[in-house]
mmCIF file of C-alpha atoms in Angstrom:
data_model
loop_
_atom_site.group_PDB
_atom_site.id
_atom_site.type_symbol
_atom_site.label_atom_id
_atom_site.label_comp_id
_atom_site.label_asym_id
_atom_site.label_seq_id
_atom_site.Cartn_x
_atom_site.Cartn_y
_atom_site.Cartn_z
ATOM 1 C CA MET Q 1 -7.057 11.570 -10.249
ATOM 2 C CA ILE Q 2 -3.740 10.864 -8.705
ATOM 3 C CA GLY Q 3 -3.003 7.191 -8.027
ATOM 4 C CA ARG Q 4 -2.737 5.857 -4.540
ATOM 5 C CA MET Q 5 0.827 5.470 -3.251
ATOM 6 C CA SER Q 6 1.831 2.952 -0.638
ATOM 7 C CA GLY Q 7 4.387 3.851 1.995
ATOM 8 C CA ARG Q 8 6.557 0.746 2.304
ATOM 9 C CA ALA Q 9 3.422 -1.383 2.180
ATOM 10 C CA VAL Q 10 4.306 -4.399 0.086
ATOM 11 C CA VAL Q 11 1.543 -4.946 -2.441
ATOM 12 C CA LEU Q 12 1.675 -5.983 -6.063
ATOM 13 C CA LEU Q 13 -0.805 -6.115 -8.906
ATOM 14 C CA LEU Q 14 -4.274 -4.593 -8.622
ATOM 15 C CA VAL Q 15 -4.698 -1.840 -5.985
ATOM 16 C CA PRO Q 16 -7.994 0.027 -5.428
ATOM 17 C CA LEU Q 17 -7.998 3.825 -5.916
ATOM 18 C CA LEU Q 18 -9.725 6.518 -3.917
ATOM 19 C CA ALA Q 19 -12.452 8.446 -5.781
ATOM 20 C CA GLY Q 20 -12.396 12.199 -5.362
ATOM 21 C CA CYS Q 21 -15.189 14.764 -5.400
ATOM 22 C CA SER Q 22 -15.839 18.464 -5.880
ATOM 23 C CA ILE Q 23 -15.835 20.194 -2.528
ATOM 24 C CA GLY Q 24 -17.001 23.549 -1.219
ATOM 25 C CA ASP Q 25 -16.322 25.758 1.801
ATOM 26 C CA VAL Q 26 -16.833 24.462 5.328
ATOM 27 C CA ARG Q 27 -17.910 25.738 8.706
ATOM 28 C CA ARG Q 28 -16.955 22.996 11.151
ATOM 29 C CA GLU Q 29 -18.336 22.650 14.651
ATOM 30 C CA PRO Q 30 -15.808 22.090 17.516
ATOM 31 C CA PRO Q 31 -14.860 18.404 17.756
ATOM 32 C CA THR Q 32 -16.601 16.279 20.265
ATOM 33 C CA ALA Q 33 -15.294 13.315 22.212
ATOM 34 C CA SER Q 34 -13.712 10.538 20.057
ATOM 35 C CA PRO Q 35 -16.232 7.946 18.809
ATOM 36 C CA ARG Q 36 -15.685 4.556 20.421
ATOM 37 C CA ALA Q 37 -16.034 1.130 18.826
ATOM 38 C CA THR Q 38 -18.736 -1.365 19.536
ATOM 39 C CA VAL Q 39 -17.108 -4.808 19.429
ATOM 40 C CA THR Q 40 -19.305 -7.625 18.098
ATOM 41 C CA ALA Q 41 -18.509 -11.267 18.613
ATOM 42 C CA PRO Q 42 -18.216 -13.169 15.366
ATOM 43 C CA PRO Q 43 -20.136 -16.383 14.683
ATOM 44 C CA PRO Q 44 -18.299 -19.474 15.914
ATOM 45 C CA SER Q 45 -17.414 -20.469 12.353
ATOM 46 C CA ALA Q 46 -16.115 -16.988 11.276
ATOM 47 C CA ALA Q 47 -12.407 -16.418 10.873
ATOM 48 C CA VAL Q 48 -12.699 -12.762 11.907
ATOM 49 C CA ALA Q 49 -11.796 -12.619 15.591
ATOM 50 C CA GLU Q 50 -13.153 -9.134 16.300
ATOM 51 C CA VAL Q 51 -15.236 -6.474 14.544
ATOM 52 C CA ARG Q 52 -14.526 -2.841 15.496
ATOM 53 C CA ARG Q 53 -17.493 -0.762 14.256
ATOM 54 C CA VAL Q 54 -17.316 2.909 15.066
ATOM 55 C CA ARG Q 55 -20.078 5.382 14.329
ATOM 56 C CA VAL Q 56 -18.754 8.776 13.338
ATOM 57 C CA ALA Q 57 -20.536 12.092 13.115
ATOM 58 C CA VAL Q 58 -20.454 12.349 9.353
ATOM 59 C CA ALA Q 59 -23.585 12.988 7.206
ATOM 60 C CA GLN Q 60 -25.196 9.977 5.472
ATOM 61 C CA ARG Q 61 -24.761 11.540 2.046
ATOM 62 C CA TYR Q 62 -20.973 10.753 2.265
ATOM 63 C CA ALA Q 63 -19.824 7.569 0.608
ATOM 64 C CA PRO Q 64 -17.754 5.155 2.721
ATOM 65 C CA PRO Q 65 -14.359 6.608 3.517
ATOM 66 C CA TYR Q 66 -10.994 5.807 2.083
ATOM 67 C CA VAL Q 67 -8.940 4.246 4.990
ATOM 68 C CA GLU Q 68 -5.179 3.849 5.124
ATOM 69 C CA PHE Q 69 -3.327 2.101 7.960
ATOM 70 C CA VAL Q 70 0.406 2.477 8.501
ATOM 71 C CA ASP Q 71 0.739 -0.220 11.144
ATOM 72 C CA ALA Q 72 -1.594 -2.274 13.353
ATOM 73 C CA GLU Q 73 -2.462 0.721 15.566
ATOM 74 C CA HIS Q 74 -2.219 3.900 13.443
ATOM 75 C CA GLY Q 75 -4.463 4.833 10.549
ATOM 76 C CA TYR Q 76 -6.382 7.544 8.792
ATOM 77 C CA ALA Q 77 -9.851 7.807 7.212
ATOM 78 C CA LEU Q 78 -10.988 10.406 4.639
ATOM 79 C CA PHE Q 79 -14.608 11.031 3.860
ATOM 80 C CA ALA Q 80 -14.502 12.981 0.545
ATOM 81 C CA ASN Q 81 -17.211 11.748 -1.773
ATOM 82 C CA CYS Q 82 -20.895 12.724 -1.656
ATOM 83 C CA GLY Q 83 -21.905 11.051 -4.868
ATOM 84 C CA GLU Q 84 -22.732 12.326 -8.352
ATOM 85 C CA PRO Q 85 -23.147 14.928 -9.642
ATOM 86 C CA PRO Q 86 -20.252 16.664 -7.902
ATOM 87 C CA PRO Q 87 -21.466 18.227 -4.624
ATOM 88 C CA GLY Q 88 -21.226 21.857 -3.701
ATOM 89 C CA ASP Q 89 -20.488 23.694 -0.523
ATOM 90 C CA ASP Q 90 -22.170 21.090 1.682
ATOM 91 C CA CYS Q 91 -19.563 18.364 1.132
ATOM 92 C CA PRO Q 92 -16.236 19.280 2.770
ATOM 93 C CA ALA Q 93 -13.571 16.599 3.258
ATOM 94 C CA ARG Q 94 -13.621 15.046 6.705
ATOM 95 C CA LEU Q 95 -10.434 13.499 8.138
ATOM 96 C CA PHE Q 96 -10.142 11.092 11.012
ATOM 97 C CA ALA Q 97 -7.242 9.331 12.760
ATOM 98 C CA THR Q 98 -6.930 6.333 15.026
ATOM 99 C CA ASP Q 99 -4.059 5.455 17.420
ATOM 100 C CA ASP Q 100 -5.585 2.325 18.836
ATOM 101 C CA GLY Q 101 -6.149 0.043 15.822
ATOM 102 C CA GLY Q 102 -9.586 1.496 14.953
ATOM 103 C CA ARG Q 103 -11.194 1.161 18.375
ATOM 104 C CA SER Q 104 -11.702 4.963 18.405
ATOM 105 C CA TRP Q 105 -11.292 7.735 15.877
ATOM 106 C CA ARG Q 106 -10.672 11.444 16.417
ATOM 107 C CA GLU Q 107 -11.427 14.095 13.846
ATOM 108 C CA VAL Q 108 -8.354 15.948 12.455
ATOM 109 C CA PRO Q 109 -9.034 19.361 10.949
ATOM 110 C CA HIS Q 110 -8.440 19.037 7.155
ATOM 111 C CA PRO Q 111 -6.104 21.833 6.061
ATOM 112 C CA HIS Q 112 -7.993 22.440 2.805
ATOM 113 C CA PRO Q 113 -11.380 20.691 2.837
ATOM 114 C CA ALA Q 114 -12.703 22.429 -0.327
ATOM 115 C CA ALA Q 115 -11.226 20.917 -3.480
ATOM 116 C CA GLU Q 116 -12.099 19.204 -6.731
ATOM 117 C CA ASN Q 117 -10.286 15.923 -5.843
ATOM 118 C CA HIS Q 118 -8.963 14.641 -2.506
ATOM 119 C CA GLN Q 119 -6.348 12.002 -1.950
ATOM 120 C CA LEU Q 120 -4.760 10.625 1.280
ATOM 121 C CA TYR Q 121 -1.390 8.912 1.453
ATOM 122 C CA ALA Q 122 0.120 7.592 4.714
ATOM 123 C CA ALA Q 123 3.389 6.081 5.829
ATOM 124 C CA PRO Q 124 4.951 5.663 9.237
ATOM 125 C CA GLY Q 125 5.396 9.149 10.635
ATOM 126 C CA VAL Q 126 4.020 10.881 7.561
ATOM 127 C CA LEU Q 127 0.470 11.949 6.471
ATOM 128 C CA THR Q 128 0.134 13.527 3.094
ATOM 129 C CA LEU Q 129 -3.017 15.040 1.607
ATOM 130 C CA TRP Q 130 -3.699 16.227 -1.983
ATOM 131 C CA SER Q 131 -6.432 18.750 -2.588
ATOM 132 C CA GLU Q 132 -6.668 19.458 -6.349
ATOM 133 C CA PRO Q 133 -5.809 21.945 -7.633
ATOM 134 C CA HIS Q 134 -4.491 23.571 -4.464
ATOM 135 C CA GLY Q 135 -1.507 21.321 -3.801
ATOM 136 C CA TRP Q 136 -0.073 19.059 -1.105
ATOM 137 C CA TRP Q 137 -0.311 19.236 2.703
ATOM 138 C CA THR Q 138 2.103 17.100 4.802
ATOM 139 C CA SER Q 139 2.075 16.348 8.533
ATOM 140 C CA THR Q 140 4.722 14.552 10.569
ATOM 141 C CA ASP Q 141 2.876 14.940 13.874
ATOM 142 C CA GLY Q 142 -0.352 13.019 13.192
ATOM 143 C CA GLY Q 143 -2.206 15.949 11.750
ATOM 144 C CA THR Q 144 -1.528 18.511 14.439
ATOM 145 C CA SER Q 145 0.188 20.748 11.878
ATOM 146 C CA PHE Q 146 0.711 20.704 8.132
ATOM 147 C CA THR Q 147 3.177 22.146 5.610
ATOM 148 C CA HIS Q 148 1.986 23.163 2.131
ATOM 149 C CA ALA Q 149 3.627 22.522 -1.186
ATOM 150 C CA LEU Q 150 2.385 23.153 -4.709
ATOM 151 C CA ASP Q 151 4.798 21.148 -6.933
ATOM 152 C CA GLY Q 152 5.296 17.437 -6.771
ATOM 153 C CA PRO Q 153 5.006 14.983 -3.861
ATOM 154 C CA PRO Q 154 6.450 16.437 -0.679
ATOM 155 C CA PRO Q 155 10.001 15.366 0.270
ATOM 156 C CA GLN Q 156 8.707 13.953 3.552
ATOM 157 C CA TRP Q 157 6.509 11.503 1.626
ATOM 158 C CA VAL Q 158 9.210 10.624 -0.891
ATOM 159 C CA GLY Q 159 11.662 9.880 1.859
ATOM 160 C CA ALA Q 160 9.227 7.649 3.696
ATOM 161 C CA GLN Q 161 8.914 5.220 0.733
ATOM 162 C CA SER Q 162 12.313 3.610 0.785
ATOM 163 C CA ARG Q 163 15.891 4.481 1.181
ATOM 164 C CA VAL Q 164 16.543 3.368 -2.428
ATOM 165 C CA GLN Q 165 14.130 4.291 -5.176
ATOM 166 C CA LEU Q 166 13.825 4.978 -8.901
ATOM 167 C CA ILE Q 167 14.186 8.685 -9.756
ATOM 168 C CA GLU Q 168 11.128 9.314 -11.938
ATOM 169 C CA ASP Q 169 12.576 11.919 -14.249
ATOM 170 C CA SER Q 170 15.827 10.117 -15.121
ATOM 171 C CA GLY Q 171 14.984 6.467 -14.536
ATOM 172 C CA GLN Q 172 18.173 6.093 -12.436
ATOM 173 C CA VAL Q 173 18.378 4.444 -9.017
ATOM 174 C CA GLY Q 174 18.723 6.981 -6.292
ATOM 175 C CA GLU Q 175 19.343 6.932 -2.510
ATOM 176 C CA TRP Q 176 17.485 9.240 -0.150
ATOM 177 C CA ASP Q 177 19.907 11.611 1.630
ATOM 178 C CA GLY Q 178 17.334 13.230 3.889
ATOM 179 C CA GLN Q 179 16.449 15.987 1.369
ATOM 180 C CA ARG Q 180 16.225 14.347 -2.067
ATOM 181 C CA LEU Q 181 17.023 11.229 -4.139
ATOM 182 C CA ARG Q 182 20.665 11.360 -5.253
ATOM 183 C CA PRO Q 183 21.640 9.056 -8.128
ATOM 184 C CA LEU Q 184 23.879 6.243 -7.063
ATOM 185 C CA ALA Q 185 27.478 6.419 -8.437
ATOM 186 C CA ALA Q 186 27.050 2.886 -9.747
ATOM 187 C CA GLN Q 187 23.909 2.162 -11.755
ATOM 188 C CA PRO Q 188 22.492 -1.320 -12.522
ATOM 189 C CA ARG Q 189 22.519 -2.407 -16.176
ATOM 190 C CA VAL Q 190 18.914 -3.713 -16.477
ATOM 191 C CA PRO Q 191 17.050 -3.512 -19.756
ATOM 192 C CA GLY Q 192 13.638 -1.929 -19.226
ATOM 193 C CA LEU Q 193 14.449 -0.983 -15.574
ATOM 194 C CA ASN Q 194 11.183 -0.227 -13.780
ATOM 195 C CA THR Q 195 11.518 -1.377 -10.185
ATOM 196 C CA VAL Q 196 13.972 -1.290 -7.298
ATOM 197 C CA ASP Q 197 13.570 -2.318 -3.743
ATOM 198 C CA ALA Q 198 15.674 -2.821 -0.537
ATOM 199 C CA GLY Q 199 15.121 -4.371 2.834
ATOM 200 C CA ASP Q 200 16.645 -3.279 6.141
ATOM 201 C CA GLY Q 201 20.050 -4.678 5.221
ATOM 202 C CA PRO Q 202 22.567 -4.108 2.402
ATOM 203 C CA LEU Q 203 20.595 -6.007 -0.256
ATOM 204 C CA VAL Q 204 19.131 -4.044 -3.135
ATOM 205 C CA VAL Q 205 17.338 -5.524 -6.156
ATOM 206 C CA ALA Q 206 16.685 -3.762 -9.482
ATOM 207 C CA ALA Q 207 14.563 -5.397 -12.196
ATOM 208 C CA GLY Q 208 12.898 -4.788 -15.491
ATOM 209 C CA GLU Q 209 11.280 -6.243 -18.550
ATOM 210 C CA LYS Q 210 12.005 -5.919 -22.235
ATOM 211 C CA ASP Q 211 10.189 -7.714 -25.083
ATOM 212 C CA GLY Q 212 8.457 -9.937 -22.495
ATOM 213 C CA LYS Q 213 11.673 -11.117 -20.940
ATOM 214 C CA PRO Q 214 12.731 -10.434 -17.280
ATOM 215 C CA TYR Q 215 16.076 -8.921 -16.222
ATOM 216 C CA ALA Q 216 17.530 -8.158 -12.834
ATOM 217 C CA ALA Q 217 20.648 -6.961 -10.961
ATOM 218 C CA VAL Q 218 21.538 -7.349 -7.355
ATOM 219 C CA SER Q 219 23.726 -5.281 -5.020
ATOM 220 C CA PHE Q 220 24.981 -6.634 -1.723
ATOM 221 C CA ASP Q 221 26.520 -3.331 -0.566
ATOM 222 C CA ARG Q 222 23.637 -0.834 -0.609
ATOM 223 C CA GLY Q 223 24.038 -0.037 -4.331
ATOM 224 C CA ARG Q 224 27.720 0.732 -4.396
ATOM 225 C CA SER Q 225 28.257 -2.143 -6.871
ATOM 226 C CA TRP Q 226 25.948 -4.400 -8.866
ATOM 227 C CA GLN Q 227 25.917 -7.902 -10.188
ATOM 228 C CA GLN Q 228 23.769 -8.800 -13.202
ATOM 229 C CA THR Q 229 21.748 -11.909 -12.148
ATOM 230 C CA PRO Q 230 20.201 -13.947 -14.964
ATOM 231 C CA VAL Q 231 16.465 -14.583 -14.499
ATOM 232 C CA PRO Q 232 15.388 -17.985 -15.865
ATOM 233 C CA ALA Q 233 12.836 -17.634 -18.649
ATOM 234 C CA PRO Q 234 9.269 -17.957 -17.381
ATOM 235 C CA ASP Q 235 6.502 -20.018 -18.838
ATOM 236 C CA GLY Q 236 4.795 -17.364 -20.978
ATOM 237 C CA ARG Q 237 5.353 -13.636 -21.359
ATOM 238 C CA VAL Q 238 5.807 -11.107 -18.583
ATOM 239 C CA GLY Q 239 4.165 -7.738 -18.874
ATOM 240 C CA VAL Q 240 5.601 -5.914 -15.841
ATOM 241 C CA LEU Q 241 8.326 -7.207 -13.488
ATOM 242 C CA ARG Q 242 8.288 -6.182 -9.863
ATOM 243 C CA ALA Q 243 11.058 -6.622 -7.251
ATOM 244 C CA VAL Q 244 10.285 -6.829 -3.561
ATOM 245 C CA VAL Q 245 12.746 -7.262 -0.680
ATOM 246 C CA GLU Q 246 11.361 -8.196 2.715
ATOM 247 C CA ARG Q 247 12.746 -6.634 5.844
ATOM 248 C CA ASP Q 248 14.652 -9.834 6.606
ATOM 249 C CA GLY Q 249 16.374 -9.709 3.184
ATOM 250 C CA THR Q 250 14.249 -12.305 1.425
ATOM 251 C CA ALA Q 251 13.969 -11.092 -2.194
ATOM 252 C CA TRP Q 252 11.357 -11.917 -4.847
ATOM 253 C CA LEU Q 253 10.529 -11.108 -8.422
ATOM 254 C CA VAL Q 254 6.867 -11.105 -9.464
ATOM 255 C CA GLY Q 255 6.248 -11.155 -13.248
ATOM 256 C CA GLU Q 256 2.827 -9.782 -13.899
ATOM 257 C CA ARG Q 257 1.254 -11.167 -17.092
ATOM 258 C CA PRO Q 258 0.244 -8.834 -19.947
ATOM 259 C CA ASP Q 259 -3.435 -9.096 -18.890
ATOM 260 C CA ARG Q 260 -2.441 -8.098 -15.320
ATOM 261 C CA ASN Q 261 -4.560 -10.776 -13.580
ATOM 262 C CA SER Q 262 -3.420 -14.183 -14.776
ATOM 263 C CA PHE Q 263 -1.245 -16.065 -12.258
ATOM 264 C CA PRO Q 264 2.203 -14.396 -12.337
ATOM 265 C CA ALA Q 265 5.648 -15.810 -12.881
ATOM 266 C CA LEU Q 266 7.565 -15.980 -9.558
ATOM 267 C CA TRP Q 267 11.239 -16.119 -8.583
ATOM 268 C CA ARG Q 268 13.038 -16.167 -5.223
ATOM 269 C CA LEU Q 269 16.682 -15.138 -4.725
ATOM 270 C CA ARG Q 270 18.846 -17.826 -3.272
ATOM 271 C CA ARG Q 271 22.176 -18.458 -5.014
ATOM 272 C CA GLY Q 272 20.483 -17.084 -8.071
ATOM 273 C CA TRP Q 273 16.830 -16.491 -9.125
ATOM 274 C CA ASP Q 274 15.018 -19.735 -8.548
ATOM 275 C CA PRO Q 275 11.730 -20.120 -10.413
ATOM 276 C CA ILE Q 276 8.796 -20.763 -7.960
ATOM 277 C CA SER Q 277 6.238 -23.219 -9.103
ATOM 278 C CA ALA Q 278 2.832 -23.422 -7.537
ATOM 279 C CA ASP Q 279 1.018 -26.630 -8.397
ATOM 280 C CA GLY Q 280 -2.742 -26.237 -8.051
ATOM 281 C CA HIS Q 281 -2.741 -22.467 -8.265
ATOM 282 C CA PRO Q 282 -5.813 -20.582 -9.523
ATOM 283 C CA PRO Q 283 -5.699 -19.236 -13.107
ATOM 284 C CA HIS Q 284 -6.295 -15.618 -11.997
ATOM 285 C CA ILE Q 285 -5.413 -13.585 -8.942
ATOM 286 C CA GLN Q 286 -6.160 -10.148 -7.492
ATOM 287 C CA SER Q 287 -2.989 -9.491 -5.540
ATOM 288 C CA VAL Q 288 0.243 -11.159 -4.230
ATOM 289 C CA ALA Q 289 2.353 -10.203 -1.238
ATOM 290 C CA PRO Q 290 5.151 -11.858 0.776
ATOM 291 C CA ILE Q 291 4.161 -12.720 4.326
ATOM 292 C CA GLY Q 292 7.435 -14.163 5.702
ATOM 293 C CA GLY Q 293 8.608 -17.695 6.143
ATOM 294 C CA GLY Q 294 9.351 -18.047 2.495
ATOM 295 C CA LEU Q 295 5.648 -17.744 1.574
ATOM 296 C CA LEU Q 296 3.748 -15.543 -0.785
ATOM 297 C CA ALA Q 297 0.034 -14.918 -0.087
ATOM 298 C CA VAL Q 298 -2.264 -14.369 -3.037
ATOM 299 C CA THR Q 299 -5.942 -13.415 -3.328
ATOM 300 C CA GLY Q 300 -8.301 -14.260 -6.171
ATOM 301 C CA PRO Q 301 -11.717 -15.579 -7.043
ATOM 302 C CA GLY Q 302 -11.337 -18.403 -4.584
ATOM 303 C CA GLY Q 303 -10.286 -16.275 -1.678
ATOM 304 C CA ALA Q 304 -6.754 -16.381 -0.180
ATOM 305 C CA GLY Q 305 -3.976 -18.877 -0.672
ATOM 306 C CA ALA Q 306 -0.232 -19.297 -0.129
ATOM 307 C CA VAL Q 307 2.590 -20.251 -2.472
ATOM 308 C CA GLY Q 308 5.566 -22.174 -1.002
ATOM 309 C CA ASP Q 309 7.502 -25.320 -1.647
ATOM 310 C CA GLY Q 310 6.182 -25.599 -5.169
ATOM 311 C CA HIS Q 311 2.584 -25.811 -4.137
ATOM 312 C CA TYR Q 312 -0.471 -23.555 -3.818
ATOM 313 C CA THR Q 313 -2.392 -24.061 -0.575
ATOM 314 C CA THR Q 314 -5.782 -22.493 0.332
ATOM 315 C CA LEU Q 315 -5.593 -20.335 3.469
ATOM 316 C CA LEU Q 316 -8.587 -20.264 5.902
ATOM 317 C CA TRP Q 317 -8.554 -16.494 6.007
ATOM 318 C CA PRO Q 318 -11.708 -14.276 5.832
ATOM 319 C CA ILE Q 319 -10.620 -12.908 2.438
ATOM 320 C CA GLY Q 320 -13.249 -12.687 -0.256
ATOM 321 C CA PRO Q 321 -12.646 -12.794 -4.013
ATOM 322 C CA GLU Q 322 -12.481 -8.997 -4.437
ATOM 323 C CA ARG Q 323 -9.991 -8.165 -1.650
ATOM 324 C CA SER Q 324 -6.358 -7.149 -2.217
ATOM 325 C CA LEU Q 325 -3.544 -7.700 0.216
ATOM 326 C CA SER Q 326 -0.734 -5.438 1.348
ATOM 327 C CA VAL Q 327 1.858 -5.886 4.089
ATOM 328 C CA LEU Q 328 2.661 -2.875 6.402
ATOM 329 C CA ALA Q 329 6.031 -1.939 7.858
ATOM 330 C CA ASP Q 330 5.308 -3.771 11.117
ATOM 331 C CA GLY Q 331 4.305 -6.989 9.247
ATOM 332 C CA THR Q 332 0.552 -6.492 9.662
ATOM 333 C CA ILE Q 333 -1.477 -7.697 6.589
ATOM 334 C CA VAL Q 334 -4.162 -5.399 5.307
ATOM 335 C CA ALA Q 335 -7.019 -6.638 3.112
ATOM 336 C CA VAL Q 336 -9.168 -3.993 1.350
ATOM 337 C CA GLY Q 337 -12.036 -4.109 -1.152
ATOM 338 C CA GLY Q 338 -14.950 -6.509 -1.410
ATOM 339 C CA ASP Q 339 -17.819 -6.028 1.001
ATOM 340 C CA GLY Q 340 -16.341 -2.935 2.591
ATOM 341 C CA GLY Q 341 -14.369 -2.372 5.808
ATOM 342 C CA ILE Q 342 -10.722 -3.194 6.249
ATOM 343 C CA LEU Q 343 -9.264 -6.409 7.562
ATOM 344 C CA LEU Q 344 -6.106 -6.301 9.675
ATOM 345 C CA GLY Q 345 -4.223 -9.559 10.111
ATOM 346 C CA VAL Q 346 -1.748 -9.478 12.995
ATOM 347 C CA GLY Q 347 0.671 -12.392 13.600
ATOM 348 C CA ARG Q 348 3.404 -14.255 11.770
ATOM 349 C CA VAL Q 349 3.491 -15.951 8.380
ATOM 350 C CA ALA Q 350 0.042 -17.594 7.788
ATOM 351 C CA GLU Q 351 -1.022 -17.587 11.498
ATOM 352 C CA ARG Q 352 -2.979 -14.386 11.687
ATOM 353 C CA ARG Q 353 -5.631 -12.917 14.074
ATOM 354 C CA TRP Q 354 -8.072 -10.987 11.871
ATOM 355 C CA THR Q 355 -9.900 -7.842 12.921
ATOM 356 C CA LYS Q 356 -12.441 -5.976 10.764
ATOM 357 C CA ILE Q 357 -12.517 -2.194 10.937
ATOM 358 C CA ILE Q 358 -15.749 -0.372 9.936
ATOM 359 C CA LEU Q 359 -16.453 3.354 10.115
ATOM 360 C CA ASP Q 360 -20.231 3.843 10.064
ATOM 361 C CA ASN Q 361 -21.925 7.106 9.132
ATOM 362 C CA SER Q 362 -25.299 5.596 8.431
#
C-alpha cells in the first residue's frame, strides 16, 4: 500500500491510511443527477452546526469511502473496498467529487477502476489516483481528463506540495521550477535532515534529529542562504522532528517522541527557537496542527485542546478521541477518523463552525 500524501495540508503525527482492494472490470451506467444532501439540525447541545448527509448510488457491499478535501468547498470520495476476501469483477472503484462543501456529489469516471490497490491524493487544482500495478492518473480539471504515468508520483502532484521540498533520492533541499525539484545552490547543514517547510513568504525552515537531539536551520531569503539556529534541548528524547511554517510565516518545530504518541516537544521561532510549555497537557495525543493566532490544536483521548501561552486548554469542539486534525490551504480544519464522516471546521483560530460530511450507501 502507498501511504497517503497531503497536499499542503498541515498535519503531524498519526494519519489514517486508505485501504485498497482487488478490483475487476466495470460496466458503468450513464451518470444520473447529482445526489443532494439532507441537512439535519443538531441537538441543542451539539457543537456540530450542520450535518450534510448524501445518499449515493453505490452498492452496500462497499466499505465507507476514503474522502479528501482540498478546501472548504472542494473534495473527492473514493469507494474502493468491498471487504475480504479481495473482491472480483463486481467491485470497481467509484469516484465522486463535490464543489459545494459536500452538499452534493457528482460521479467522476475513474480512469482505471480495475486494480489491486487504489489510492486517492488531492491538492488544490490537482487530483491524483494510483491504481496498482497500472500506474498514476492525474487531473488538473477536476476529473474531466486524466494523464497517465507509470513511474513515480506525477510532477503535477509533486509541484502542488510546496515550492521547497526535500528531494527524496538525494536528501537535498530542492525548489520546484515548474517541471522538477532543483537542488538549491546553498544547502542547510542540519544533522539528520528529514523535514523542510516554507510559508507564502521568504522564510524556509529545515530540521532534523540525530541521536535524539533536534537541529534546525532557517533561511530568510527563500533558501539562498541559511543560518544554523540552535534548538534548546527538550525534556526527553525526540524520535522525529517536523518543521511547519504557516502561511503567515509563523514557524514551529514539533518533536515527536520515540513512541510516536506521547505529548511532543514544541518550539516556536521568534528571535530563536523558544520552547513551548503546555501546563496541564494530556500524556498522549493523536495529532497536532497549527491553527493561527500562535496556537497549536491537538487531539487525543480527551478530545481536542489548544496549546498557547504555556498552557493547555480544552476546546469545545466535536472532536472524539480517535480523530486526527489537518489544516487545508484555505485554513479550514479537517478532522477524520473516529465514528466516521469528516468534520470541516471553518473560521479563525479556535472559533470554528463545524460541519459533518457523510456519504451514505446503506
